[in-house]
Coordinates of C-alpha atoms in Angstrom, one line a residue:
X1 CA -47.3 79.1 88.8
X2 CA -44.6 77.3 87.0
X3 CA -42.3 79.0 84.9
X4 CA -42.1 77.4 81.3
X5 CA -41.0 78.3 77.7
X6 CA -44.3 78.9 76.9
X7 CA -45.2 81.3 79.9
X8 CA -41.9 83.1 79.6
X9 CA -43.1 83.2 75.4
X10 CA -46.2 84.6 76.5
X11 CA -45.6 87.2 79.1
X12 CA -42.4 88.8 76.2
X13 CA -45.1 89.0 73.6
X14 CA -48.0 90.4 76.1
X15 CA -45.7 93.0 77.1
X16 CA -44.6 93.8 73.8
X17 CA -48.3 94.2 72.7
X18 CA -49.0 96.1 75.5
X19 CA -46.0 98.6 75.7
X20 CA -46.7 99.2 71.7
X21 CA -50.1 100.2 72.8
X22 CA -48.7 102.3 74.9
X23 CA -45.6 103.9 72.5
X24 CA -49.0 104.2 69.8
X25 CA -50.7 106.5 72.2
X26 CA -47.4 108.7 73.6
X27 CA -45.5 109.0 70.6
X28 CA -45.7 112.1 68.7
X29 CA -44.6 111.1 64.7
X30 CA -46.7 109.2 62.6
X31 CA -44.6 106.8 61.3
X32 CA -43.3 106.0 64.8
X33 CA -47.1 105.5 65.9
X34 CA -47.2 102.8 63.2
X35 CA -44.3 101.0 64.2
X36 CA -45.7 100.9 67.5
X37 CA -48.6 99.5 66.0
X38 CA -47.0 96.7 63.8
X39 CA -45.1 95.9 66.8
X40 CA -48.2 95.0 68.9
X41 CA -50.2 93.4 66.3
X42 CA -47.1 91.0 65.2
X43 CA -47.1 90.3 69.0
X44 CA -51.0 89.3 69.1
X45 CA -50.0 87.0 66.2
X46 CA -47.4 85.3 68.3
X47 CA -50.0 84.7 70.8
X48 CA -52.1 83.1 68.4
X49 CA -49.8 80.6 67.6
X50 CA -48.9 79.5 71.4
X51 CA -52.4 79.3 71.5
X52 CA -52.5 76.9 68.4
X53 CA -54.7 79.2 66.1
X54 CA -52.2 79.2 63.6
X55 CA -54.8 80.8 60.9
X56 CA -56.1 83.1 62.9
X57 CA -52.0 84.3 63.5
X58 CA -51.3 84.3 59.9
X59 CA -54.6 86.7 58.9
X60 CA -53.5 88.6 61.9
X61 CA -50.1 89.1 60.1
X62 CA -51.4 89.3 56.6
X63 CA -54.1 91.7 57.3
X64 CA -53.5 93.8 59.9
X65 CA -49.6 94.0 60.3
X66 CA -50.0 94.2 56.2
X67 CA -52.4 95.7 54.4
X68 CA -54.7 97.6 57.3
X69 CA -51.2 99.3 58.3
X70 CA -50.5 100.2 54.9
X71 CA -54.4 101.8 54.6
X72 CA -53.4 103.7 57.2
X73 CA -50.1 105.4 56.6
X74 CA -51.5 106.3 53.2
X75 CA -54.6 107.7 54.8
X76 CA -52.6 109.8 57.2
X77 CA -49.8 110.4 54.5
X78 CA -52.8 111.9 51.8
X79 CA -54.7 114.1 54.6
X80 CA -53.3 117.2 55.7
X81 CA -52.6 117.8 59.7
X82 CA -50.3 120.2 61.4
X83 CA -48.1 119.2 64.1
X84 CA -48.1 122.3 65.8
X85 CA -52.0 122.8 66.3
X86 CA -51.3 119.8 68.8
X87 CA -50.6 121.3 72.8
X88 CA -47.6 119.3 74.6
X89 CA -48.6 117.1 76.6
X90 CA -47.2 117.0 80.2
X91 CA -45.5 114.7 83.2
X92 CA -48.7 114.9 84.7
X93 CA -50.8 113.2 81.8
X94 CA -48.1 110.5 81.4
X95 CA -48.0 109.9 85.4
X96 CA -52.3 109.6 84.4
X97 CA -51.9 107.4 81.6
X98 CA -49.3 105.0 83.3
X99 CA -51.2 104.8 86.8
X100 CA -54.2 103.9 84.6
X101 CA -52.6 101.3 82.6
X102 CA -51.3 99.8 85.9
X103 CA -55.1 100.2 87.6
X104 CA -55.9 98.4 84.4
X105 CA -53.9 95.5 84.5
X106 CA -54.7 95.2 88.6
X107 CA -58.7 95.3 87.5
X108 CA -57.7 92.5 85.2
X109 CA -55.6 90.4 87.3
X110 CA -58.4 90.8 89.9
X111 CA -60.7 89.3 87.4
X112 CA -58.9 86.5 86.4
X113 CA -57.4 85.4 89.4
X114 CA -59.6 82.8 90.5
X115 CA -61.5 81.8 87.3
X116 CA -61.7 78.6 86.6
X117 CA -63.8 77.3 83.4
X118 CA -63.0 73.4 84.1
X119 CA -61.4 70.6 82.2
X120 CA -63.8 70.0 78.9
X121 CA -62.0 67.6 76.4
X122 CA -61.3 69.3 72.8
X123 CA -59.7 68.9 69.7
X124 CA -57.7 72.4 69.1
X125 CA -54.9 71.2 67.1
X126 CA -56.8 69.2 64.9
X127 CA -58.1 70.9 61.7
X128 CA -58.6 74.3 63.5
X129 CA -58.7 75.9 60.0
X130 CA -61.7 73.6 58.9
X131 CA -63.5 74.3 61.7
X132 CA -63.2 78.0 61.4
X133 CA -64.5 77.9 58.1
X134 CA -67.3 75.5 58.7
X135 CA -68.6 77.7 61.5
X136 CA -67.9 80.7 59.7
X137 CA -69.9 79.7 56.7
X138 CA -72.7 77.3 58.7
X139 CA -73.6 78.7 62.0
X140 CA -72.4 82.7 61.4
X141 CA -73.3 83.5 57.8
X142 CA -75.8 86.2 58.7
X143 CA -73.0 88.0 60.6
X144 CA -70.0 87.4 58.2
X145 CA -72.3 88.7 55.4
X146 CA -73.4 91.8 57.5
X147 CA -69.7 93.0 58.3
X148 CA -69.6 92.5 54.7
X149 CA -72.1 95.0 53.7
X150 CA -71.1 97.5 56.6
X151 CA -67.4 97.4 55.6
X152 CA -68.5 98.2 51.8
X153 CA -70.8 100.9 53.4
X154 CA -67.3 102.5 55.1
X155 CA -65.6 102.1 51.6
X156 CA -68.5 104.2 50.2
X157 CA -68.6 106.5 52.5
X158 CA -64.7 107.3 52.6
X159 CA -65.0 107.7 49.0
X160 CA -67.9 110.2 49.4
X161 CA -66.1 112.1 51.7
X162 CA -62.4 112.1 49.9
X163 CA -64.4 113.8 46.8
X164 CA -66.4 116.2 48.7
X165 CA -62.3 117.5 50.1
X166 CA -61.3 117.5 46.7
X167 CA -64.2 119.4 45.4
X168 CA -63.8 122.3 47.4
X169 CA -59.6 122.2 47.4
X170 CA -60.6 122.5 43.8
X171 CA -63.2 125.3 44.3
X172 CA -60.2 127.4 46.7
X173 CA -57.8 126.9 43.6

């Protein structure tokens, strides 16, 4: 293994995205679990660019960092939830969670260790954003146009039930 600036950029954005995985799942206030969660998805967008994808980092940024964080803290913001109803959570669950994060990343590293795909000859860096689209529009239309119709269907369907709560908010009133 040789260290580079590209391994050392690697392994600081990994362990970001990993430890604001982590922060997402311990932390307690909201706004601090969405933090957490900006913080590892700017860091999966960081990977996409060592990895050349430099679309792919950009929607990463522009959608989730953006506008799926933003759903979200107005989702959580606009439903009501009490802080107390939740039991404290122990040193024994966090001793739990951080042996199985570590068993995790052994199970990977086991995995990984020895795989070896070969030397095929590409073109990455060459019009990655052409071919994204061509094979998004050519060869996976049926599937693009299906997570179409089910994300619509969740739209619905979260409208549906925001007015069946309002309804009966209105009904108590």
């Amino acid at each position: 293994m040789t260290l580079s600036g590209e391994f050392l950029a690697f392994m600081s954005l990994a362990v970001v995205a990993v430890m604001g995985g982590v922060l997402l799942l311990n932390l307690t206030k909201v706004m601090h679990m969405v933090v957490a969660l900006v913080f590892t998805f700017i860091s999966i967008a960081g990977i996409f660019v060592l990895l050349s994808a430099e679309f792919l980092a950009a929607a990463q940024v522009l959608l989730y960092s953006g506008a799926v964080t933003i759903i979200m803290l107005f989702g959580i913001m606009l439903t009501r939830h009490d802080d107390e109803s939740e039991p404290k959570t122990g040193r024994l669950r966090k001793v739990l969670l951080f042996l199985g994060v570590l068993g995790f990343a052994f199970a990977v590293y086991i995995g990984i260790y020895n795989l070896d795909f070969g030397q095929l000859p590409n073109a990455l860096h060459e019009r990655n954003t052409e071919q994204i689209g061509v094979a998004l529009y050519s060869k996976y239309i049926i599937p693009f146009e299906l997570t179409s119709v089910l994300l619509l269907a969740a739209l619905i369907g979260a409208i549906v039930l925001a007015r069946k709560d309002d309804e009966k908010g209105a009904e108590k009133e």
